[in-house]
Amino acid sequence: MYSYNGVVYGVVFCLISAAFDVFVAYLTQSINSAIVIFYCFVSSTLLFMMISIFKGIDQLIVKVRKNILLVLIVNVSILLNWGGLIIALRFLEPAIVGVASVACGPAITILLSSFIDKSEAKTEKLEVVISWLVLIGVGLMLVNSFLGNSGLSSTSIQDRMIGIVSVILSAVGTVLYTIFSKKLFKQKWQTYEILSVRNILMVVISFCYISISDVSLSLDIEMILPMLILVMVGHLLPIYLVQKTINAISPLHVSLLFLLIPVFTILFQYLDSRIAFSVESLIAVSVIVSLLTILGVSKIKKTNRV
């Protein structure tokens, strides 16, 4: 399944997500990550739940009962995806987080799809090779980051380890969400219906964490506007765009398209004074872009032959 509209949605999503990554990396130096997560996901859940109620809540209840396992897996996927992403951005260079959280998606998608959905696992040899090369490159990049060879070297070894584990969990969550969200679409779920139920676990866990750790939900006056921008432009719009993208193209192509995120991120991240220029990060992104260029040329030639 291929749609040029899906590609457009995906590219805009990648652009906004890159800006989101850099902004969150900066914001979480002043605000607890759990608060950022709570405000973003409460807002999106309430918004899309209201849309679902307006469209017909009875229909949503029937779908949830019928697909309760899929809904649970999607919730766990979001917990891993966004929770891991926001925590990782606190401790790692945004470009590295952008690469690691989505770049290993193609290889993981191929592995998981072969077990979960064989109809989505039909891929060209070149896609398989490029996906594994990217995965190996991500591994090397994370090791390099752990050693302090990145644009953000002021963090401790413990911080880097937390960031690396978090970004790996985020990558797994990204792939799981793409696959199982696609399954919900096949069960005739609407975009707003998925968005109304996918964040419930994230909201519950972040609220419990905030309650136990005695973190205040109140924001300083100077933080209200940045948080509002983050929620509206950095969260609500991207999750809608990514859902439209997933609906329009296959999981593997979603994962490949999202590799544009680190390209945009490395351009935006130097607006943050904490981030120094890193040759290693630039090389990593350049290699990924080169691999994607090879893949794109191959697909064009294949299309022309057909």
PDB file of C-alpha atoms in Angstrom:
ATOM      1  CA  MET A   1       0.000   0.000   0.000  1.00  0.00           C
ATOM      2  CA  TYR A   2       1.537   3.311  -1.046  1.00  0.00           C
ATOM      3  CA  SER A   3       0.165   6.832  -0.911  1.00  0.00           C
ATOM      4  CA  TYR A   4       1.853  10.112  -1.798  1.00  0.00           C
ATOM      5  CA  ASN A   5      -0.433  11.809   0.747  1.00  0.00           C
ATOM      6  CA  GLY A   6       1.016   9.491   3.373  1.00  0.00           C
ATOM      7  CA  VAL A   7       4.527  10.570   2.414  1.00  0.00           C
ATOM      8  CA  VAL A   8       3.574  14.259   2.686  1.00  0.00           C
ATOM      9  CA  TYR A   9       2.015  13.694   6.119  1.00  0.00           C
ATOM     10  CA  GLY A  10       5.141  11.801   7.152  1.00  0.00           C
ATOM     11  CA  VAL A  11       7.590  14.478   6.014  1.00  0.00           C
ATOM     12  CA  VAL A  12       5.675  17.236   7.845  1.00  0.00           C
ATOM     13  CA  PHE A  13       5.541  14.985  10.908  1.00  0.00           C
ATOM     14  CA  CYS A  14       9.317  14.456  10.760  1.00  0.00           C
ATOM     15  CA  LEU A  15       9.931  18.206  10.514  1.00  0.00           C
ATOM     16  CA  ILE A  16       7.753  19.004  13.525  1.00  0.00           C
ATOM     17  CA  SER A  17       9.091  16.026  15.488  1.00  0.00           C
ATOM     18  CA  ALA A  18      12.670  17.198  14.984  1.00  0.00           C
ATOM     19  CA  ALA A  19      11.792  20.631  16.385  1.00  0.00           C
ATOM     20  CA  PHE A  20       9.880  18.876  19.210  1.00  0.00           C
ATOM     21  CA  ASP A  21      12.938  16.769  20.106  1.00  0.00           C
ATOM     22  CA  VAL A  22      15.199  19.803  20.374  1.00  0.00           C
ATOM     23  CA  PHE A  23      12.605  21.816  22.313  1.00  0.00           C
ATOM     24  CA  VAL A  24      11.896  18.978  24.767  1.00  0.00           C
ATOM     25  CA  ALA A  25      15.619  18.374  25.283  1.00  0.00           C
ATOM     26  CA  TYR A  26      15.907  22.031  26.305  1.00  0.00           C
ATOM     27  CA  LEU A  27      12.667  22.161  28.314  1.00  0.00           C
ATOM     28  CA  THR A  28      13.362  19.049  30.411  1.00  0.00           C
ATOM     29  CA  GLN A  29      16.434  20.736  31.857  1.00  0.00           C
ATOM     30  CA  SER A  30      13.988  22.974  33.767  1.00  0.00           C
ATOM     31  CA  ILE A  31      10.863  20.799  34.079  1.00  0.00           C
ATOM     32  CA  ASN A  32      10.539  17.192  35.240  1.00  0.00           C
ATOM     33  CA  SER A  33      10.043  14.856  32.263  1.00  0.00           C
ATOM     34  CA  ALA A  34       6.960  13.319  33.912  1.00  0.00           C
ATOM     35  CA  ILE A  35       5.210  16.720  33.904  1.00  0.00           C
ATOM     36  CA  VAL A  36       5.917  17.189  30.188  1.00  0.00           C
ATOM     37  CA  ILE A  37       4.533  13.705  29.509  1.00  0.00           C
ATOM     38  CA  PHE A  38       1.458  14.257  31.702  1.00  0.00           C
ATOM     39  CA  TYR A  39       0.376  17.567  30.157  1.00  0.00           C
ATOM     40  CA  CYS A  40       0.968  16.376  26.573  1.00  0.00           C
ATOM     41  CA  PHE A  41      -0.932  13.127  26.897  1.00  0.00           C
ATOM     42  CA  VAL A  42      -3.786  14.360  29.071  1.00  0.00           C
ATOM     43  CA  SER A  43      -4.418  17.079  26.489  1.00  0.00           C
ATOM     44  CA  SER A  44      -4.423  14.717  23.521  1.00  0.00           C
ATOM     45  CA  THR A  45      -6.536  12.092  25.293  1.00  0.00           C
ATOM     46  CA  LEU A  46      -9.190  14.630  26.303  1.00  0.00           C
ATOM     47  CA  LEU A  47      -9.280  16.226  22.854  1.00  0.00           C
ATOM     48  CA  PHE A  48      -9.746  13.025  20.878  1.00  0.00           C
ATOM     49  CA  MET A  49     -12.031  11.463  23.474  1.00  0.00           C
ATOM     50  CA  MET A  50     -14.349  14.460  23.097  1.00  0.00           C
ATOM     51  CA  ILE A  51     -14.299  13.972  19.322  1.00  0.00           C
ATOM     52  CA  SER A  52     -15.135  10.284  19.811  1.00  0.00           C
ATOM     53  CA  ILE A  53     -18.010  11.170  22.142  1.00  0.00           C
ATOM     54  CA  PHE A  54     -19.335  13.654  19.595  1.00  0.00           C
ATOM     55  CA  LYS A  55     -19.069  11.080  16.793  1.00  0.00           C
ATOM     56  CA  GLY A  56     -20.669   8.327  18.867  1.00  0.00           C
ATOM     57  CA  ILE A  57     -19.145   6.876  22.038  1.00  0.00           C
ATOM     58  CA  ASP A  58     -21.173   3.639  21.796  1.00  0.00           C
ATOM     59  CA  GLN A  59     -19.330   2.696  18.633  1.00  0.00           C
ATOM     60  CA  LEU A  60     -15.965   3.253  20.333  1.00  0.00           C
ATOM     61  CA  ILE A  61     -16.963   1.136  23.362  1.00  0.00           C
ATOM     62  CA  VAL A  62     -17.944  -1.759  21.075  1.00  0.00           C
ATOM     63  CA  LYS A  63     -14.589  -1.540  19.252  1.00  0.00           C
ATOM     64  CA  VAL A  64     -12.611  -1.438  22.512  1.00  0.00           C
ATOM     65  CA  ARG A  65     -14.381  -4.532  23.825  1.00  0.00           C
ATOM     66  CA  LYS A  66     -13.781  -6.358  20.559  1.00  0.00           C
ATOM     67  CA  ASN A  67     -10.088  -5.376  20.319  1.00  0.00           C
ATOM     68  CA  ILE A  68      -9.109  -5.050  23.986  1.00  0.00           C
ATOM     69  CA  LEU A  69      -5.772  -6.883  23.510  1.00  0.00           C
ATOM     70  CA  LEU A  70      -4.772  -4.669  20.569  1.00  0.00           C
ATOM     71  CA  VAL A  71      -5.702  -1.550  22.546  1.00  0.00           C
ATOM     72  CA  LEU A  72      -3.552  -2.731  25.464  1.00  0.00           C
ATOM     73  CA  ILE A  73      -0.562  -3.446  23.210  1.00  0.00           C
ATOM     74  CA  VAL A  74      -0.943  -0.033  21.561  1.00  0.00           C
ATOM     75  CA  ASN A  75      -0.949   1.596  25.020  1.00  0.00           C
ATOM     76  CA  VAL A  76       2.221  -0.260  26.017  1.00  0.00           C
ATOM     77  CA  SER A  77       3.795   0.761  22.707  1.00  0.00           C
ATOM     78  CA  ILE A  78       3.046   4.430  23.381  1.00  0.00           C
ATOM     79  CA  LEU A  79       4.470   4.110  26.900  1.00  0.00           C
ATOM     80  CA  LEU A  80       7.720   2.752  25.474  1.00  0.00           C
ATOM     81  CA  ASN A  81       7.790   5.076  22.465  1.00  0.00           C
ATOM     82  CA  TRP A  82       7.060   8.495  23.967  1.00  0.00           C
ATOM     83  CA  GLY A  83       8.173   7.749  27.531  1.00  0.00           C
ATOM     84  CA  GLY A  84      11.520   6.475  26.314  1.00  0.00           C
ATOM     85  CA  LEU A  85      11.883   9.367  23.872  1.00  0.00           C
ATOM     86  CA  ILE A  86      11.296  12.156  26.382  1.00  0.00           C
ATOM     87  CA  ILE A  87      13.558  10.594  29.021  1.00  0.00           C
ATOM     88  CA  ALA A  88      16.311   9.991  26.453  1.00  0.00           C
ATOM     89  CA  LEU A  89      16.175  13.619  25.297  1.00  0.00           C
ATOM     90  CA  ARG A  90      17.113  14.685  28.810  1.00  0.00           C
ATOM     91  CA  PHE A  91      20.439  12.844  28.702  1.00  0.00           C
ATOM     92  CA  LEU A  92      21.508  12.425  25.064  1.00  0.00           C
ATOM     93  CA  GLU A  93      22.184  14.658  22.074  1.00  0.00           C
ATOM     94  CA  PRO A  94      18.859  15.218  20.225  1.00  0.00           C
ATOM     95  CA  ALA A  95      20.279  14.092  16.869  1.00  0.00           C
ATOM     96  CA  ILE A  96      21.425  10.809  18.404  1.00  0.00           C
ATOM     97  CA  VAL A  97      18.018  10.285  19.995  1.00  0.00           C
ATOM     98  CA  GLY A  98      16.379  11.088  16.657  1.00  0.00           C
ATOM     99  CA  VAL A  99      18.549   8.553  14.831  1.00  0.00           C
ATOM    100  CA  ALA A 100      18.352   5.775  17.405  1.00  0.00           C
ATOM    101  CA  SER A 101      14.613   6.078  18.113  1.00  0.00           C
ATOM    102  CA  VAL A 102      13.565   5.685  14.481  1.00  0.00           C
ATOM    103  CA  ALA A 103      16.559   4.534  12.426  1.00  0.00           C
ATOM    104  CA  CYS A 104      16.532   0.980  13.742  1.00  0.00           C
ATOM    105  CA  GLY A 105      12.818   0.816  12.975  1.00  0.00           C
ATOM    106  CA  PRO A 106      13.181  -0.832   9.533  1.00  0.00           C
ATOM    107  CA  ALA A 107      15.233  -3.776  10.828  1.00  0.00           C
ATOM    108  CA  ILE A 108      12.998  -4.272  13.858  1.00  0.00           C
ATOM    109  CA  THR A 109       9.923  -3.947  11.624  1.00  0.00           C
ATOM    110  CA  ILE A 110      11.216  -6.697   9.337  1.00  0.00           C
ATOM    111  CA  LEU A 111      11.880  -9.004  12.291  1.00  0.00           C
ATOM    112  CA  LEU A 112       8.579  -8.365  14.069  1.00  0.00           C
ATOM    113  CA  SER A 113       6.466  -8.336  10.902  1.00  0.00           C
ATOM    114  CA  SER A 114       7.718 -11.794   9.968  1.00  0.00           C
ATOM    115  CA  PHE A 115       6.159 -13.104  13.188  1.00  0.00           C
ATOM    116  CA  ILE A 116       3.184 -10.757  13.624  1.00  0.00           C
ATOM    117  CA  ASP A 117       1.945  -9.975  10.118  1.00  0.00           C
ATOM    118  CA  LYS A 118       3.471 -11.954   7.259  1.00  0.00           C
ATOM    119  CA  SER A 119       1.522  -9.944   4.674  1.00  0.00           C
ATOM    120  CA  GLU A 120       3.541  -6.858   5.666  1.00  0.00           C
ATOM    121  CA  ALA A 121       6.861  -8.715   5.688  1.00  0.00           C
ATOM    122  CA  LYS A 122       7.358  -8.900   1.903  1.00  0.00           C
ATOM    123  CA  THR A 123      10.356  -6.682   1.344  1.00  0.00           C
ATOM    124  CA  GLU A 124      13.061  -6.286  -1.266  1.00  0.00           C
ATOM    125  CA  LYS A 125      16.548  -7.618  -0.524  1.00  0.00           C
ATOM    126  CA  LEU A 126      17.947  -4.097  -0.734  1.00  0.00           C
ATOM    127  CA  GLU A 127      15.512  -2.925   1.981  1.00  0.00           C
ATOM    128  CA  VAL A 128      16.639  -5.750   4.238  1.00  0.00           C
ATOM    129  CA  VAL A 129      20.343  -5.017   3.706  1.00  0.00           C
ATOM    130  CA  ILE A 130      19.953  -1.267   4.226  1.00  0.00           C
ATOM    131  CA  SER A 131      17.828  -1.808   7.332  1.00  0.00           C
ATOM    132  CA  TRP A 132      20.473  -3.995   8.949  1.00  0.00           C
ATOM    133  CA  LEU A 133      23.282  -1.617   7.996  1.00  0.00           C
ATOM    134  CA  VAL A 134      21.348   1.198   9.675  1.00  0.00           C
ATOM    135  CA  LEU A 135      20.786  -0.943  12.767  1.00  0.00           C
ATOM    136  CA  ILE A 136      24.507  -1.726  13.039  1.00  0.00           C
ATOM    137  CA  GLY A 137      25.309   1.961  12.569  1.00  0.00           C
ATOM    138  CA  VAL A 138      22.919   2.912  15.371  1.00  0.00           C
ATOM    139  CA  GLY A 139      24.615   0.418  17.688  1.00  0.00           C
ATOM    140  CA  LEU A 140      28.038   1.894  16.955  1.00  0.00           C
ATOM    141  CA  MET A 141      26.684   5.411  17.417  1.00  0.00           C
ATOM    142  CA  LEU A 142      25.210   4.583  20.840  1.00  0.00           C
ATOM    143  CA  VAL A 143      28.502   3.056  21.979  1.00  0.00           C
ATOM    144  CA  ASN A 144      30.271   6.208  20.814  1.00  0.00           C
ATOM    145  CA  SER A 145      27.746   8.343  22.703  1.00  0.00           C
ATOM    146  CA  PHE A 146      28.257   6.261  25.851  1.00  0.00           C
ATOM    147  CA  LEU A 147      31.963   7.024  25.614  1.00  0.00           C
ATOM    148  CA  GLY A 148      31.144  10.751  25.550  1.00  0.00           C
ATOM    149  CA  ASN A 149      31.933  11.348  21.877  1.00  0.00           C
ATOM    150  CA  SER A 150      28.897  13.435  20.934  1.00  0.00           C
ATOM    151  CA  GLY A 151      27.631  16.985  20.928  1.00  0.00           C
ATOM    152  CA  LEU A 152      26.470  16.604  24.558  1.00  0.00           C
ATOM    153  CA  SER A 153      29.359  15.300  26.654  1.00  0.00           C
ATOM    154  CA  SER A 154      28.617  17.003  29.983  1.00  0.00           C
ATOM    155  CA  THR A 155      26.367  14.171  31.224  1.00  0.00           C
ATOM    156  CA  SER A 156      27.540  11.387  33.536  1.00  0.00           C
ATOM    157  CA  ILE A 157      28.032   7.751  32.501  1.00  0.00           C
ATOM    158  CA  GLN A 158      24.906   6.808  34.467  1.00  0.00           C
ATOM    159  CA  ASP A 159      22.884   9.482  32.648  1.00  0.00           C
ATOM    160  CA  ARG A 160      24.097   8.247  29.276  1.00  0.00           C
ATOM    161  CA  MET A 161      23.200   4.667  30.157  1.00  0.00           C
ATOM    162  CA  ILE A 162      19.681   5.725  31.165  1.00  0.00           C
ATOM    163  CA  GLY A 163      19.403   7.680  27.916  1.00  0.00           C
ATOM    164  CA  ILE A 164      20.601   4.760  25.771  1.00  0.00           C
ATOM    165  CA  VAL A 165      18.244   2.241  27.408  1.00  0.00           C
ATOM    166  CA  SER A 166      15.368   4.736  27.064  1.00  0.00           C
ATOM    167  CA  VAL A 167      16.011   5.391  23.384  1.00  0.00           C
ATOM    168  CA  ILE A 168      16.185   1.642  22.628  1.00  0.00           C
ATOM    169  CA  LEU A 169      12.819   1.156  24.352  1.00  0.00           C
ATOM    170  CA  SER A 170      11.492   4.104  22.335  1.00  0.00           C
ATOM    171  CA  ALA A 171      12.619   2.458  19.083  1.00  0.00           C
ATOM    172  CA  VAL A 172      10.891  -0.815  19.986  1.00  0.00           C
ATOM    173  CA  GLY A 173       7.752   1.121  20.955  1.00  0.00           C
ATOM    174  CA  THR A 174       7.762   2.982  17.631  1.00  0.00           C
ATOM    175  CA  VAL A 175       7.755  -0.241  15.644  1.00  0.00           C
ATOM    176  CA  LEU A 176       5.171  -1.988  17.838  1.00  0.00           C
ATOM    177  CA  TYR A 177       2.857   0.998  17.583  1.00  0.00           C
ATOM    178  CA  THR A 178       3.194   1.157  13.795  1.00  0.00           C
ATOM    179  CA  ILE A 179       2.360  -2.537  13.408  1.00  0.00           C
ATOM    180  CA  PHE A 180      -0.516  -2.780  15.886  1.00  0.00           C
ATOM    181  CA  SER A 181      -2.022   0.597  15.016  1.00  0.00           C
ATOM    182  CA  LYS A 182      -2.165  -0.680  11.442  1.00  0.00           C
ATOM    183  CA  LYS A 183      -4.105  -3.698  12.733  1.00  0.00           C
ATOM    184  CA  LEU A 184      -6.643  -1.390  14.384  1.00  0.00           C
ATOM    185  CA  PHE A 185      -7.137   0.401  11.064  1.00  0.00           C
ATOM    186  CA  LYS A 186      -7.851  -2.972   9.488  1.00  0.00           C
ATOM    187  CA  GLN A 187     -10.545  -3.441  12.156  1.00  0.00           C
ATOM    188  CA  LYS A 188     -12.226  -0.248  10.855  1.00  0.00           C
ATOM    189  CA  TRP A 189     -10.988   2.045  13.635  1.00  0.00           C
ATOM    190  CA  GLN A 190     -10.959   5.772  12.828  1.00  0.00           C
ATOM    191  CA  THR A 191      -7.888   7.945  13.490  1.00  0.00           C
ATOM    192  CA  TYR A 192      -9.588   9.915  16.286  1.00  0.00           C
ATOM    193  CA  GLU A 193     -10.768   6.676  17.944  1.00  0.00           C
ATOM    194  CA  ILE A 194      -7.242   5.283  18.166  1.00  0.00           C
ATOM    195  CA  LEU A 195      -5.917   8.594  19.476  1.00  0.00           C
ATOM    196  CA  SER A 196      -8.616   8.707  22.165  1.00  0.00           C
ATOM    197  CA  VAL A 197      -7.618   5.397  23.789  1.00  0.00           C
ATOM    198  CA  ARG A 198      -3.918   4.928  23.041  1.00  0.00           C
ATOM    199  CA  ASN A 199      -2.566   7.203  25.805  1.00  0.00           C
ATOM    200  CA  ILE A 200      -4.515   5.967  28.825  1.00  0.00           C
ATOM    201  CA  LEU A 201      -1.683   3.860  30.271  1.00  0.00           C
ATOM    202  CA  MET A 202       0.791   6.714  29.775  1.00  0.00           C
ATOM    203  CA  VAL A 203      -1.463   9.180  31.612  1.00  0.00           C
ATOM    204  CA  VAL A 204      -2.087   6.790  34.521  1.00  0.00           C
ATOM    205  CA  ILE A 205       1.589   5.912  35.026  1.00  0.00           C
ATOM    206  CA  SER A 206       2.832   9.504  34.733  1.00  0.00           C
ATOM    207  CA  PHE A 207       0.173  10.674  37.208  1.00  0.00           C
ATOM    208  CA  CYS A 208       1.102   7.896  39.665  1.00  0.00           C
ATOM    209  CA  TYR A 209       4.782   8.793  39.371  1.00  0.00           C
ATOM    210  CA  ILE A 210       4.097  12.481  39.971  1.00  0.00           C
ATOM    211  CA  SER A 211       1.913  11.654  43.001  1.00  0.00           C
ATOM    212  CA  ILE A 212       4.478   9.307  44.560  1.00  0.00           C
ATOM    213  CA  SER A 213       7.466  11.589  43.943  1.00  0.00           C
ATOM    214  CA  ASP A 214       5.630  14.707  45.170  1.00  0.00           C
ATOM    215  CA  VAL A 215       6.377  16.584  41.941  1.00  0.00           C
ATOM    216  CA  SER A 216       4.152  19.637  41.588  1.00  0.00           C
ATOM    217  CA  LEU A 217       1.928  19.872  38.522  1.00  0.00           C
ATOM    218  CA  SER A 218       1.861  23.660  38.751  1.00  0.00           C
ATOM    219  CA  LEU A 219       3.989  25.614  36.281  1.00  0.00           C
ATOM    220  CA  ASP A 220       5.890  28.847  36.737  1.00  0.00           C
ATOM    221  CA  ILE A 221       4.401  31.727  34.761  1.00  0.00           C
ATOM    222  CA  GLU A 222       7.307  31.794  32.300  1.00  0.00           C
ATOM    223  CA  MET A 223       6.795  28.078  31.568  1.00  0.00           C
ATOM    224  CA  ILE A 224       3.084  28.255  30.697  1.00  0.00           C
ATOM    225  CA  LEU A 225       3.556  29.536  27.134  1.00  0.00           C
ATOM    226  CA  PRO A 226       6.371  27.067  26.229  1.00  0.00           C
ATOM    227  CA  MET A 227       4.275  24.194  27.588  1.00  0.00           C
ATOM    228  CA  LEU A 228       1.223  25.381  25.616  1.00  0.00           C
ATOM    229  CA  ILE A 229       3.267  25.519  22.403  1.00  0.00           C
ATOM    230  CA  LEU A 230       4.709  22.104  23.153  1.00  0.00           C
ATOM    231  CA  VAL A 231       1.278  20.551  23.688  1.00  0.00           C
ATOM    232  CA  MET A 232      -0.469  22.200  20.723  1.00  0.00           C
ATOM    233  CA  VAL A 233       2.191  22.268  18.012  1.00  0.00           C
ATOM    234  CA  GLY A 234       4.714  19.752  19.279  1.00  0.00           C
ATOM    235  CA  HIS A 235       2.319  16.993  20.346  1.00  0.00           C
ATOM    236  CA  LEU A 236      -1.296  17.242  19.148  1.00  0.00           C
ATOM    237  CA  LEU A 237      -0.486  18.034  15.518  1.00  0.00           C
ATOM    238  CA  PRO A 238       2.300  15.415  15.127  1.00  0.00           C
ATOM    239  CA  ILE A 239       0.283  12.529  16.602  1.00  0.00           C
ATOM    240  CA  TYR A 240      -2.509  13.283  14.137  1.00  0.00           C
ATOM    241  CA  LEU A 241      -0.053  13.414  11.235  1.00  0.00           C
ATOM    242  CA  VAL A 242       1.686  10.180  12.231  1.00  0.00           C
ATOM    243  CA  GLN A 243      -1.647   8.386  12.476  1.00  0.00           C
ATOM    244  CA  LYS A 244      -2.577   9.527   8.955  1.00  0.00           C
ATOM    245  CA  THR A 245       0.846   8.388   7.734  1.00  0.00           C
ATOM    246  CA  ILE A 246       0.492   4.932   9.285  1.00  0.00           C
ATOM    247  CA  ASN A 247      -2.929   4.559   7.709  1.00  0.00           C
ATOM    248  CA  ALA A 248      -1.622   5.464   4.237  1.00  0.00           C
ATOM    249  CA  ILE A 249       1.608   3.448   3.879  1.00  0.00           C
ATOM    250  CA  SER A 250       3.082   0.138   5.090  1.00  0.00           C
ATOM    251  CA  PRO A 251       4.900  -0.224   8.449  1.00  0.00           C
ATOM    252  CA  LEU A 252       8.305  -0.689   6.809  1.00  0.00           C
ATOM    253  CA  HIS A 253       7.900   2.412   4.652  1.00  0.00           C
ATOM    254  CA  VAL A 254       6.732   4.361   7.716  1.00  0.00           C
ATOM    255  CA  SER A 255       9.941   3.369   9.514  1.00  0.00           C
ATOM    256  CA  LEU A 256      12.090   4.321   6.517  1.00  0.00           C
ATOM    257  CA  LEU A 257      10.334   7.667   6.065  1.00  0.00           C
ATOM    258  CA  PHE A 258      10.813   8.556   9.732  1.00  0.00           C
ATOM    259  CA  LEU A 259      14.564   8.431   9.230  1.00  0.00           C
ATOM    260  CA  LEU A 260      14.193  12.027   8.063  1.00  0.00           C
ATOM    261  CA  ILE A 261      13.723  13.009  11.720  1.00  0.00           C
ATOM    262  CA  PRO A 262      17.454  12.917  12.633  1.00  0.00           C
ATOM    263  CA  VAL A 263      18.290  14.865   9.469  1.00  0.00           C
ATOM    264  CA  PHE A 264      16.023  17.729  10.550  1.00  0.00           C
ATOM    265  CA  THR A 265      17.048  17.358  14.203  1.00  0.00           C
ATOM    266  CA  ILE A 266      20.740  17.861  13.535  1.00  0.00           C
ATOM    267  CA  LEU A 267      19.853  21.126  11.772  1.00  0.00           C
ATOM    268  CA  PHE A 268      17.705  22.380  14.654  1.00  0.00           C
ATOM    269  CA  GLN A 269      19.711  21.172  17.647  1.00  0.00           C
ATOM    270  CA  TYR A 270      22.446  23.787  17.401  1.00  0.00           C
ATOM    271  CA  LEU A 271      19.889  26.396  18.469  1.00  0.00           C
ATOM    272  CA  ASP A 272      20.435  24.892  21.930  1.00  0.00           C
ATOM    273  CA  SER A 273      23.606  26.368  23.434  1.00  0.00           C
ATOM    274  CA  ARG A 274      24.294  23.126  25.342  1.00  0.00           C
ATOM    275  CA  ILE A 275      24.873  21.215  22.109  1.00  0.00           C
ATOM    276  CA  ALA A 276      28.334  21.432  20.563  1.00  0.00           C
ATOM    277  CA  PHE A 277      29.120  20.543  16.966  1.00  0.00           C
ATOM    278  CA  SER A 278      29.961  16.839  16.684  1.00  0.00           C
ATOM    279  CA  VAL A 279      31.700  15.317  13.684  1.00  0.00           C
ATOM    280  CA  GLU A 280      30.621  11.844  14.835  1.00  0.00           C
ATOM    281  CA  SER A 281      26.930  12.817  14.839  1.00  0.00           C
ATOM    282  CA  LEU A 282      27.226  14.478  11.440  1.00  0.00           C
ATOM    283  CA  ILE A 283      28.854  11.373   9.965  1.00  0.00           C
ATOM    284  CA  ALA A 284      26.167   9.101  11.426  1.00  0.00           C
ATOM    285  CA  VAL A 285      23.344  11.164   9.930  1.00  0.00           C
ATOM    286  CA  SER A 286      25.186  11.460   6.594  1.00  0.00           C
ATOM    287  CA  VAL A 287      25.616   7.684   6.352  1.00  0.00           C
ATOM    288  CA  ILE A 288      21.904   7.150   7.014  1.00  0.00           C
ATOM    289  CA  VAL A 289      20.930   9.738   4.385  1.00  0.00           C
ATOM    290  CA  SER A 290      23.254   8.040   1.894  1.00  0.00           C
ATOM    291  CA  LEU A 291      21.662   4.650   2.567  1.00  0.00           C
ATOM    292  CA  LEU A 292      18.188   6.146   2.143  1.00  0.00           C
ATOM    293  CA  THR A 293      19.256   7.782  -1.137  1.00  0.00           C
ATOM    294  CA  ILE A 294      20.332   4.386  -2.462  1.00  0.00           C
ATOM    295  CA  LEU A 295      16.989   2.943  -1.382  1.00  0.00           C
ATOM    296  CA  GLY A 296      15.070   5.790  -3.028  1.00  0.00           C
ATOM    297  CA  VAL A 297      16.915   5.454  -6.348  1.00  0.00           C
ATOM    298  CA  SER A 298      16.235   1.713  -6.319  1.00  0.00           C
ATOM    299  CA  LYS A 299      12.515   2.260  -5.773  1.00  0.00           C
ATOM    300  CA  ILE A 300      12.354   4.830  -8.588  1.00  0.00           C
ATOM    301  CA  LYS A 301      14.029   2.398 -11.007  1.00  0.00           C
ATOM    302  CA  LYS A 302      11.646  -0.356  -9.904  1.00  0.00           C
ATOM    303  CA  THR A 303       8.621   1.916 -10.439  1.00  0.00           C
ATOM    304  CA  ASN A 304       9.842   2.944 -13.892  1.00  0.00           C
ATOM    305  CA  ARG A 305      10.281  -0.717 -14.878  1.00  0.00           C
ATOM    306  CA  VAL A 306       6.708  -1.465 -13.810  1.00  0.00           C
TER     307      VAL A 306
END
